[in-house]
């Protein structure tokens, strides 16, 4: 934390499907609208001086959705970065991915890796997309990473502690989230950042993610960390 501004805000961007349905649109149109709302969140993050924003974009459980919806969600990063990557570069944002990218369709994987590669030397806000991410899978892959080091004699069992283990998570070099926001009205963690959220504040909003605005993000931060003060952003 830097005063009342969190270093790391993570968002469970929920409610896209219901947003679409509510308007007589498809769930996919809701996902597309959700992508537009990410701009609001990133703008607010830059304005406030937040260091890291993690956006939960596709969970390891989301594979069980209808095939058409999964295909659409896999195509979105391709379309999104084709359009937005120059802007991320111009704004000095560093893009990261947390999740298992190895099992993604080639075009999705390539779009994500290209975005990471082309922004790796930027030193502004880190926008970390949790894509094909699951908190339990994250812990298991970290355990495997540590075991590999032990097997190769790079680590001994006595070296293993919480701090070391943290480095092996997908978010290894990022600070733990100070605040986790979930939109869409559900009060669930849905397998997000299970290890990393041990000390996080939680903020739940009933608003469907496509309707989530810059000011709502500021309000979430303000009401979580500035209780008793008057709002004057
Ligand atoms: C969250 O919105 C976005 C993703 C899971 C990709 P949902 O698709 O879960 O929308 P609802 O919760 O069904 O409204
Ligand atoms: C959480 O939302 C995952 C993402 C926002 C990517 P879901 O809608 O998939 O979670 P559940 O089904 O409510 O647990
Ligand atoms: Mg949902």
PDB file of C-alpha atoms and ligand atoms in Angstrom, residues 12-14 56-59 62 65 182 186 188 190, ligand 2:
ATOM      1  CA  UNK A  12     -13.239 -10.837 -10.726  1.00  0.00           C
ATOM      2  CA  UNK A  13     -14.996  -9.418 -13.783  1.00  0.00           C
ATOM      3  CA  UNK A  14     -18.347 -11.170 -13.377  1.00  0.00           C
ATOM      4  CA  UNK A  56      -9.702 -12.464 -14.021  1.00  0.00           C
ATOM      5  CA  UNK A  57     -10.588 -13.068 -17.651  1.00  0.00           C
ATOM      6  CA  UNK A  58     -10.929 -16.860 -17.973  1.00  0.00           C
ATOM      7  CA  UNK A  59     -10.947 -19.405 -15.170  1.00  0.00           C
ATOM      8  CA  UNK A  62     -14.772 -21.802 -17.637  1.00  0.00           C
ATOM      9  CA  UNK A  65     -19.165 -23.554 -20.675  1.00  0.00           C
ATOM     10  CA  UNK A 182     -15.993  -8.933  -7.563  1.00  0.00           C
ATOM     11  CA  UNK A 186     -22.090 -13.088  -6.336  1.00  0.00           C
ATOM     12  CA  UNK A 188     -17.694 -16.151  -4.166  1.00  0.00           C
ATOM     13  CA  UNK A 190     -14.387 -18.848  -7.750  1.00  0.00           C
TER      14      UNK A 190
HETATM   15  C1  LIG B   2     -15.375 -16.074 -12.301  1.00  0.00           C
HETATM   16  O1  LIG B   2     -16.644 -15.941 -12.800  1.00  0.00           O
HETATM   17  C2  LIG B   2     -14.374 -16.211 -13.412  1.00  0.00           C
HETATM   18  C3  LIG B   2     -14.118 -15.011 -14.181  1.00  0.00           C
HETATM   19  C4  LIG B   2     -14.589 -13.818 -13.966  1.00  0.00           C
HETATM   20  C5  LIG B   2     -13.210 -15.204 -15.281  1.00  0.00           C
HETATM   21  P1  LIG B   2     -17.564 -17.201 -13.085  1.00  0.00           P
HETATM   22  O2  LIG B   2     -18.894 -16.688 -13.460  1.00  0.00           O
HETATM   23  O3  LIG B   2     -16.900 -18.110 -14.046  1.00  0.00           O
HETATM   24  O4  LIG B   2     -17.595 -17.911 -11.673  1.00  0.00           O
HETATM   25  P2  LIG B   2     -18.742 -18.779 -11.018  1.00  0.00           P
HETATM   26  O5  LIG B   2     -19.206 -19.732 -12.059  1.00  0.00           O
HETATM   27  O6  LIG B   2     -19.802 -17.803 -10.608  1.00  0.00           O
HETATM   28  O7  LIG B   2     -18.098 -19.422  -9.834  1.00  0.00           O
END
